[in-house]
Tab-separated table of C-alpha atoms in Angstrom:
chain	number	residue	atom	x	y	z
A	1	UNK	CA	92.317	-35.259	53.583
A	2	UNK	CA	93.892	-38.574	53.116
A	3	UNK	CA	91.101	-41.764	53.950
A	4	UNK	CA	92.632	-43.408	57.632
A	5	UNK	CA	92.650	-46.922	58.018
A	6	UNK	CA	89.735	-48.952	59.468
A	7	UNK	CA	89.559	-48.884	63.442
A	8	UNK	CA	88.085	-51.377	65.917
A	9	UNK	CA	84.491	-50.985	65.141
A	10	UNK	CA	81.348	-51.344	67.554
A	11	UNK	CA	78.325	-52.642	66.353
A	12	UNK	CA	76.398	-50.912	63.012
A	13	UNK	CA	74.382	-47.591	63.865
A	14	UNK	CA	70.910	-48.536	63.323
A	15	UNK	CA	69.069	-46.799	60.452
A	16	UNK	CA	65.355	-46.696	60.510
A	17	UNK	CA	64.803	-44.306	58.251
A	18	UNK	CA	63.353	-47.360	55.768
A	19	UNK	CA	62.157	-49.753	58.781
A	20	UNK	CA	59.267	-51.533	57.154
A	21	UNK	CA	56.229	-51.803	59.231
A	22	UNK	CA	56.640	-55.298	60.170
A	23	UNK	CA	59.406	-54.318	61.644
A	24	UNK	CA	59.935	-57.246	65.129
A	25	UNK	CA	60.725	-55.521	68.854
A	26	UNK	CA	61.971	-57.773	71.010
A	27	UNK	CA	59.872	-60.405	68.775
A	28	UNK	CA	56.721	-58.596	69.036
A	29	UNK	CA	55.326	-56.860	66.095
A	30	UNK	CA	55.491	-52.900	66.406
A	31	UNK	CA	52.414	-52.102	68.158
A	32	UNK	CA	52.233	-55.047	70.310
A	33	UNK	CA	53.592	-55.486	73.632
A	34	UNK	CA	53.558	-58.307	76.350
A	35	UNK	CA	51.261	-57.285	79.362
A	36	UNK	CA	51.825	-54.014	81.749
A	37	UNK	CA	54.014	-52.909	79.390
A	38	UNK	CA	54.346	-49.034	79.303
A	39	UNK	CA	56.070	-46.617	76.670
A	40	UNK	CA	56.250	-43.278	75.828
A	41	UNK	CA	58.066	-39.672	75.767
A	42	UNK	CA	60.524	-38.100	77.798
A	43	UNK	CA	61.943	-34.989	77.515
A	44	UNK	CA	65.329	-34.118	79.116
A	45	UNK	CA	65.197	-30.415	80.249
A	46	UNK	CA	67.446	-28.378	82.260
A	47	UNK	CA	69.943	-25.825	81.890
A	48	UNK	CA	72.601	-25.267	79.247
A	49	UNK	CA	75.426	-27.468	80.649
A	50	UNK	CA	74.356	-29.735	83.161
A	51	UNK	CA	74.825	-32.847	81.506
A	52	UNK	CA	71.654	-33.815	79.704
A	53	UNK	CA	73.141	-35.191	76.388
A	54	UNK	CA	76.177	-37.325	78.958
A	55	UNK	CA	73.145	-38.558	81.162
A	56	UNK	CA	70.996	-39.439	77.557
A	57	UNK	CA	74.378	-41.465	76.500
A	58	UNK	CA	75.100	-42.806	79.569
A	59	UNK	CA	71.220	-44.403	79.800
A	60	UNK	CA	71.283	-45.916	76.435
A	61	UNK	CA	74.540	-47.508	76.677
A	62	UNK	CA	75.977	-45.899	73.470
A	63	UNK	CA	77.076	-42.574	72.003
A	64	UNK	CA	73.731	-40.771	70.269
A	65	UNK	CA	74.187	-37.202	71.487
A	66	UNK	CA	77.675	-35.357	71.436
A	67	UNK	CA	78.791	-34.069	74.468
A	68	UNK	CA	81.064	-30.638	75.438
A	69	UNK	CA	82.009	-28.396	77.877
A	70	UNK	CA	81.034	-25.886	75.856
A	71	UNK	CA	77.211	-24.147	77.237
A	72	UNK	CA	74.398	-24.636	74.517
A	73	UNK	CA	75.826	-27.883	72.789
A	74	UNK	CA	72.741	-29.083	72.237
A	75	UNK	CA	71.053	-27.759	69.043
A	76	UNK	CA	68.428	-30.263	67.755
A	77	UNK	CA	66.273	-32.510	70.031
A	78	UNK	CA	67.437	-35.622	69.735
A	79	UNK	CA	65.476	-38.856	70.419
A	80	UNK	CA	66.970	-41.839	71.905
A	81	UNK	CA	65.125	-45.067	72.898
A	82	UNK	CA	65.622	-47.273	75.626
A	83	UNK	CA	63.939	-50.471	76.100
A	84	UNK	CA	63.909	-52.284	79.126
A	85	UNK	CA	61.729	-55.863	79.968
A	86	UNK	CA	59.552	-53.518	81.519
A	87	UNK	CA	58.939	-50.467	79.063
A	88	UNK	CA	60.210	-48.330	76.201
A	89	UNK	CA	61.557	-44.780	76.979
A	90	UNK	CA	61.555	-42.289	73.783
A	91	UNK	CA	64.281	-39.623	75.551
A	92	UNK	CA	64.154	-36.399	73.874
A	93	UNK	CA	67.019	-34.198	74.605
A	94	UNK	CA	66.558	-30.602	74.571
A	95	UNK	CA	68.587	-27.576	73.919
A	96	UNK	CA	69.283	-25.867	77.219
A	97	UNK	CA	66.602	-23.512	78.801
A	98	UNK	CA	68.994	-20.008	78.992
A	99	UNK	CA	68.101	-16.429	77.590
A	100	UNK	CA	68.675	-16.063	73.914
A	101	UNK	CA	71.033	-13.266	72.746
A	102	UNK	CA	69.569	-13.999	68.787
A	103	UNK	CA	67.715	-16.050	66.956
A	104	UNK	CA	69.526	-18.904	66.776
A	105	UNK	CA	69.071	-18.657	70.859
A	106	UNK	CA	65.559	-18.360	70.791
A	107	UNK	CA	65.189	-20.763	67.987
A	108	UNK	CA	67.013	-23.539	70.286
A	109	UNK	CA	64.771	-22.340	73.579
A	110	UNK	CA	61.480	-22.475	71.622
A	111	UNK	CA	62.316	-26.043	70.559
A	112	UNK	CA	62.667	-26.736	73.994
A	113	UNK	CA	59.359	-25.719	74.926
A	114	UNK	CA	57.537	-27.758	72.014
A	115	UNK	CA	59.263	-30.880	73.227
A	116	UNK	CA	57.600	-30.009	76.857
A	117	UNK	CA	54.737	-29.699	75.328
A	118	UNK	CA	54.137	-32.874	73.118
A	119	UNK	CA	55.575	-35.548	75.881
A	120	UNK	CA	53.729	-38.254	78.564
A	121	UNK	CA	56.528	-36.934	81.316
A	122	UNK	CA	59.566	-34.464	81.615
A	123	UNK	CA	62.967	-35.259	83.618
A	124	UNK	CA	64.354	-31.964	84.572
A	125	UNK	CA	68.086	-32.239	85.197
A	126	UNK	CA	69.975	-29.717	87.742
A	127	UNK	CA	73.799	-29.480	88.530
A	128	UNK	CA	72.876	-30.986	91.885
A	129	UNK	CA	76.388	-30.203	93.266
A	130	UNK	CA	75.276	-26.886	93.334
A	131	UNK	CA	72.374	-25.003	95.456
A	132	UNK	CA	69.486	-24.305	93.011
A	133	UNK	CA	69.626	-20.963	91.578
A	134	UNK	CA	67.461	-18.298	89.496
A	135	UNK	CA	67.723	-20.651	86.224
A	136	UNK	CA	66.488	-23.493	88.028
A	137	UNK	CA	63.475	-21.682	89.336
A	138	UNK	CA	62.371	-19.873	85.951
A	139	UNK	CA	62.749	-23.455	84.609
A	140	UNK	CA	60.355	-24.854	87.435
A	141	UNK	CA	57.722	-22.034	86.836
A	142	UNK	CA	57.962	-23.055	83.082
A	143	UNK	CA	57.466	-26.801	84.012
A	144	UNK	CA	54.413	-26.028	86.746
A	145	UNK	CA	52.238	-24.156	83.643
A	146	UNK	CA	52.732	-27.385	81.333
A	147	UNK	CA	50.135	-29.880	83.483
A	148	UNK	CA	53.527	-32.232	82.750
A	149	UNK	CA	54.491	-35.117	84.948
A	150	UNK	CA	57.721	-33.924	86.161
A	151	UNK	CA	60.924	-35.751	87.663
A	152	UNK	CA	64.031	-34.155	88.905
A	153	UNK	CA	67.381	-35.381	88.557
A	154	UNK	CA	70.144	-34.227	90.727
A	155	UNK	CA	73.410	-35.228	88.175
A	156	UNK	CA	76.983	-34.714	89.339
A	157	UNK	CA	76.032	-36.446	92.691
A	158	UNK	CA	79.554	-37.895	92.455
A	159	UNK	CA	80.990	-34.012	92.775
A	160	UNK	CA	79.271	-33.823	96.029
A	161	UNK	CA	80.688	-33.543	99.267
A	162	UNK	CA	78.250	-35.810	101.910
A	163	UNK	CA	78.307	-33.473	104.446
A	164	UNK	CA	76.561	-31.321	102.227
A	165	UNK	CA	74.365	-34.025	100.521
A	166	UNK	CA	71.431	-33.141	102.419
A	167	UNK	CA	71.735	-29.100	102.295
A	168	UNK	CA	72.163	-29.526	98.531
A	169	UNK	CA	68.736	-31.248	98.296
A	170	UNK	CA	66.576	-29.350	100.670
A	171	UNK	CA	67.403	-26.565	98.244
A	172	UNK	CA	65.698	-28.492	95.159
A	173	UNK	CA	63.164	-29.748	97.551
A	174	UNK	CA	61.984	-26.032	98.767
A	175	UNK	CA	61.892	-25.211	94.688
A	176	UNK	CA	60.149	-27.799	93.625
A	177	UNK	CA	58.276	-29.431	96.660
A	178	UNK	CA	56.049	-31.898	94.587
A	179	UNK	CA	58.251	-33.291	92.363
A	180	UNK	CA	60.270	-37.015	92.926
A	181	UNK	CA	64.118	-36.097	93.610
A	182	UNK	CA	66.690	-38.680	92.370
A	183	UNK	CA	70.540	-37.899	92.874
A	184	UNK	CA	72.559	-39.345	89.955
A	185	UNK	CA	76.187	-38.628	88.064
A	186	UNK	CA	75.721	-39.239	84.284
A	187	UNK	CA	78.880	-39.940	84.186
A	188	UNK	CA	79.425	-42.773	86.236
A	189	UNK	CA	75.945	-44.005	86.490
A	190	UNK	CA	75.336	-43.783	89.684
A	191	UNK	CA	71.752	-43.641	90.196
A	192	UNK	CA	70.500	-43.857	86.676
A	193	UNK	CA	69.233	-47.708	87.621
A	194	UNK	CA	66.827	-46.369	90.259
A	195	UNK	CA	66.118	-43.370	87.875
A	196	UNK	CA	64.917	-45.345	84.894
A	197	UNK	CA	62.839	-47.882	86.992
A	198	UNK	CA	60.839	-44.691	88.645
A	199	UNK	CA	60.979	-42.983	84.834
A	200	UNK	CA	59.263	-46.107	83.589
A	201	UNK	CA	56.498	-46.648	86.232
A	202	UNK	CA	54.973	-42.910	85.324
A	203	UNK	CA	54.914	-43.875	81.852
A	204	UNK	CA	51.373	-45.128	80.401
A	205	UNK	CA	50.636	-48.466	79.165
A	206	UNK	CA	51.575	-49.182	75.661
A	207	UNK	CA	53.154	-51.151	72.910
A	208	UNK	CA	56.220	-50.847	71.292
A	209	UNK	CA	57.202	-47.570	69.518
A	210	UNK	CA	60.488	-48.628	68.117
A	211	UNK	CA	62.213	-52.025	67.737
A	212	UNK	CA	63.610	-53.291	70.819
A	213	UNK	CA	67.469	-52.691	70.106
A	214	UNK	CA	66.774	-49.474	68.366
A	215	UNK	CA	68.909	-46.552	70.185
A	216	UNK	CA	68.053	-43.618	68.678
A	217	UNK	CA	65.605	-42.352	65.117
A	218	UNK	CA	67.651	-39.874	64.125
A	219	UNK	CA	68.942	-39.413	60.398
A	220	UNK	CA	73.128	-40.471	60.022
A	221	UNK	CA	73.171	-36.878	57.954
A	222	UNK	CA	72.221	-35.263	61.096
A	223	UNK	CA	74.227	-37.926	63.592
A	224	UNK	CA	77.446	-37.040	61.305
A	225	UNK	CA	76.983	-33.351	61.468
A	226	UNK	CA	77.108	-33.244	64.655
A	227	UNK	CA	80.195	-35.669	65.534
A	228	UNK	CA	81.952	-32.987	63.420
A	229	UNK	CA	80.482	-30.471	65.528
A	230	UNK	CA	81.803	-31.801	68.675
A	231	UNK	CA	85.096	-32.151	67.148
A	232	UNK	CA	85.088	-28.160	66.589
A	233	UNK	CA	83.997	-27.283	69.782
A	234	UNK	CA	86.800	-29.688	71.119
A	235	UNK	CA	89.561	-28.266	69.749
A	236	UNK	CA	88.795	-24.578	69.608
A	237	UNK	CA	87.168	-24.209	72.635
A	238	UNK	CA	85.236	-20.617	73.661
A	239	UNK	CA	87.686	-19.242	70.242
A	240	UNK	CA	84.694	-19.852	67.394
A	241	UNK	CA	81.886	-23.051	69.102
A	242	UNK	CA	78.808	-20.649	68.836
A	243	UNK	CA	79.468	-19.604	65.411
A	244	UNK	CA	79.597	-22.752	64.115
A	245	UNK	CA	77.332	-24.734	62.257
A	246	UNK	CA	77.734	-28.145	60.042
A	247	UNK	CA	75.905	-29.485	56.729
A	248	UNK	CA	76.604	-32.900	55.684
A	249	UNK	CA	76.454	-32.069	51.427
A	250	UNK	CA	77.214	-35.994	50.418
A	251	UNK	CA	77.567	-39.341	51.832
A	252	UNK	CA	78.531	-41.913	49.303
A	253	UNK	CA	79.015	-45.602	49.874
A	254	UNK	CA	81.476	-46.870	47.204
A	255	UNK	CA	81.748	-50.212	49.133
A	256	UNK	CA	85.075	-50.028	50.419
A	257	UNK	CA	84.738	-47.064	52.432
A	258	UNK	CA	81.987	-44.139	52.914
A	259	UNK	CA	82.789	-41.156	51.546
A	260	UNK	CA	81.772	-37.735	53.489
A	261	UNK	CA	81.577	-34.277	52.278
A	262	UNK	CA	80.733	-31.468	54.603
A	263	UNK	CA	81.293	-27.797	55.383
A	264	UNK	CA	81.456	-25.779	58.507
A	265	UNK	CA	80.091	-22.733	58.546
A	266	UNK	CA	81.528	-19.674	60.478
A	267	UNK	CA	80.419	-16.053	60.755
A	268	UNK	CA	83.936	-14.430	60.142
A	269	UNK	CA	86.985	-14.594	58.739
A	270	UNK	CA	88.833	-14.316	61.680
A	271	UNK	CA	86.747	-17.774	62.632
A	272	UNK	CA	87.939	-19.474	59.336
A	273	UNK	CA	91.494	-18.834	59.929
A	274	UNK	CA	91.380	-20.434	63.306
A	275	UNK	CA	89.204	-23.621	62.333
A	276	UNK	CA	91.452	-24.161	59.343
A	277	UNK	CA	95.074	-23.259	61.675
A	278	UNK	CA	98.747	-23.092	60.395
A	279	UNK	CA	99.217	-24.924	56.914
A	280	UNK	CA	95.290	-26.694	57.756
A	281	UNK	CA	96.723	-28.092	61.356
A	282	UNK	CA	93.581	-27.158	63.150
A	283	UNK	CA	91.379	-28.694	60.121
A	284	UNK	CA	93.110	-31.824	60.081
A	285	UNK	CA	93.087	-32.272	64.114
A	286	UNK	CA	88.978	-31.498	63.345
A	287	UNK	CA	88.844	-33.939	60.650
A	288	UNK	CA	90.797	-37.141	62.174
A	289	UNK	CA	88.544	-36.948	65.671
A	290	UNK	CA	85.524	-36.437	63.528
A	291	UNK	CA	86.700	-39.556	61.355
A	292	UNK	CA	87.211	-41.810	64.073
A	293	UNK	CA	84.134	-40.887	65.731
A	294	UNK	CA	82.300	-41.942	62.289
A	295	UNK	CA	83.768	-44.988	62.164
A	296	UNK	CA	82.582	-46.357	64.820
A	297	UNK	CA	79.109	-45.465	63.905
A	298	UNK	CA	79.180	-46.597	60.463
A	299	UNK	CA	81.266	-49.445	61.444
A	300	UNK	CA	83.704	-49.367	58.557
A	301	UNK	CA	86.544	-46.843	57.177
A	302	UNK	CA	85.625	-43.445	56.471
A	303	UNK	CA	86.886	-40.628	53.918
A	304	UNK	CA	85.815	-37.180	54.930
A	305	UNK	CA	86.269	-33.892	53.595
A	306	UNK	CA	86.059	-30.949	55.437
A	307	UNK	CA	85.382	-27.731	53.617
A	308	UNK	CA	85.084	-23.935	56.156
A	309	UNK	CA	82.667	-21.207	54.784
A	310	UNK	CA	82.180	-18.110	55.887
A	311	UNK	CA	78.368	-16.709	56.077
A	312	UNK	CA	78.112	-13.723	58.156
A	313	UNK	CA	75.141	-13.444	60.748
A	314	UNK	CA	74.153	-17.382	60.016
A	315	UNK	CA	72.535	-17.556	63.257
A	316	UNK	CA	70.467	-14.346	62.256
A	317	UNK	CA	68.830	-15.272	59.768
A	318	UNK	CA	65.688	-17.140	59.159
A	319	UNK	CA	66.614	-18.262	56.023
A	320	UNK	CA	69.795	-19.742	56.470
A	321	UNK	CA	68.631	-21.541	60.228
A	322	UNK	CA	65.812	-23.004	58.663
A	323	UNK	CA	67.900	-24.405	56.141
A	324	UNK	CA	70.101	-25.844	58.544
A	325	UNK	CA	66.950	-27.003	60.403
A	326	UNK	CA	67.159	-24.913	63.160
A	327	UNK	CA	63.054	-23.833	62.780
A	328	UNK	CA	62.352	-24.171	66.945
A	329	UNK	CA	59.204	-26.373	65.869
């Protein structure tokens, strides 16, 4: 693939994979705070599908976790930080709560239920333009055992007809009787104001945990991997998007541009052919959304090369997820 041009850029991605103790938040030191500030860990639960990685985006102002129709998008749990005057949220995004069909499955539900267990609070998000339903309630049961503070979100409150605002919500109520009920739409933001204040207040007192305009920790190996990721399940749909998996091989900065090398991994053959299309169409469509994505987060032009493997059973074997850091720890 030919390098594009350089795009409008947003601000740099920060990288904090070298931040130096001293690092300043808000010009206090990490570890220091001003007083009744509160910080800590929340994980995003729900689900697959209901919108947790749009509402994550959507509360940090900026782009950290990719986003599909696709169920089960979510792989990795992904940490992104939001700071208010008030307090620092750590948001951990989880892979969607749904019965695994192999170990990739139970790799991604077992990850979720670490992340439940090592955070100050959990925010479980429903399709709340929907009744609650079975998945809901073995998600609630999970929660109850846990001795986790718990918050519900009600997302796609913009979907919802008013007359049936209230009948929507008594069901969520009757399932989970004890918990705080906020209606929201991650994607407009409705809500997510009044969300984040209440969010905040049930988080302990404490310092800093990351600089102040930090938005996320995660490592730009991973954060590229998975813009490419989104760009497959994009374009091909319910075709090949569970079969897929991405490794980031190089990133080189020759100054000019940064250079990317990466390969896709499918289970068949029949999976390669579409992801690579007539004459590479499909690869190239991939590779240009993928690009532009990276631009913006490197903030500067971009060369990537795009490579398709085929490893049959990937997401059966413990070898191969664990190399791809898929270990459910």
């Amino acid at each position: 693939m030919e390098p594009s041009p350089p795009t409008d850029s947003l601000p740099p991605f920060p990288d904090l994979s070298d931040l130096p103790a001293e690092a300043l938040a808000g010009g206090l030191a990490l570890g220091q705070s001003p007083p009744g500030f509160r910080s800590g860990f929340v994980a995003l639960v729900g689900r697959p599908n209901v919108g947790k990685s749009t509402l994550l985006n959507q509360l940090v102002g900026e782009k950290v976790a990719i986003t599909s129709p696709v169920a089960q998008t979510t792989r990795n749990r992904l940490r992104a930080i939001l700071t208010t005057p008030q307090a620092q949220l750590v948001l951990v995004d989880t892979p969607g709560i749904h019965k695994p069909h192999h170990l990739l499955g139970e790799r991604l539900v077992q990850s979720a239920r670490v992340a439940i267990g090592e955070v100050d609070q959990v925010l479980l998000l429903v399709d709340g333009s929907q009744p609650a339903g079975r998945g809901d309630g073995f998600i609630v049961d999970l929660l109850a055992r846990t001795q986790r503070p718990v918050q519900v979100a009600l997302n796609k409150h913009d979907l919802v007809d008013p007359a049936q605002a209230a009948e929507l919500e008594a069901s969520y109520r009757e399932l989970a009787p004890d918990w705080p009920l906020h209606p929201v739409s991650a994607l407009t933001g409705a809500g997510t104001t009044e969300l984040v204040e209440a969010l905040a207040a049930a988080l302990p007192e404490g310092p800093h945990l990351y600089p102040a305009d930090a938005v996320s920790d995660q490592p730009e190996q991973l954060l590229l991997a998975e813009l490419i990721r989104e760009q497959v399940l994009e374009h091909t749909r319910e075709e090949v998007p569970h079969s897929v998996a991405v490794q980031v091989e190089r990133i080189v900065d020759d100054g000019p541009r940064t250079a990317v090398l990466a390969t896709v991994l499918v289970e068949r053959s029949s999976q390669k052919g579409i992801l690579i299309g007539k004459g590479g169409s499909m690869l190239r469509q991939i590779g240009s959304g993928a690009r532009l994505q990276m631009q913006k987060l490197i903030d500067g032009p971009v060369y990537l090369e795009l490579f398709v493997k085929v490893v049959p059973n990937w997401r059966r074997s413990a070898s191969r997820l664990a190399e791809l850091g898929y270990r459910g720890d």
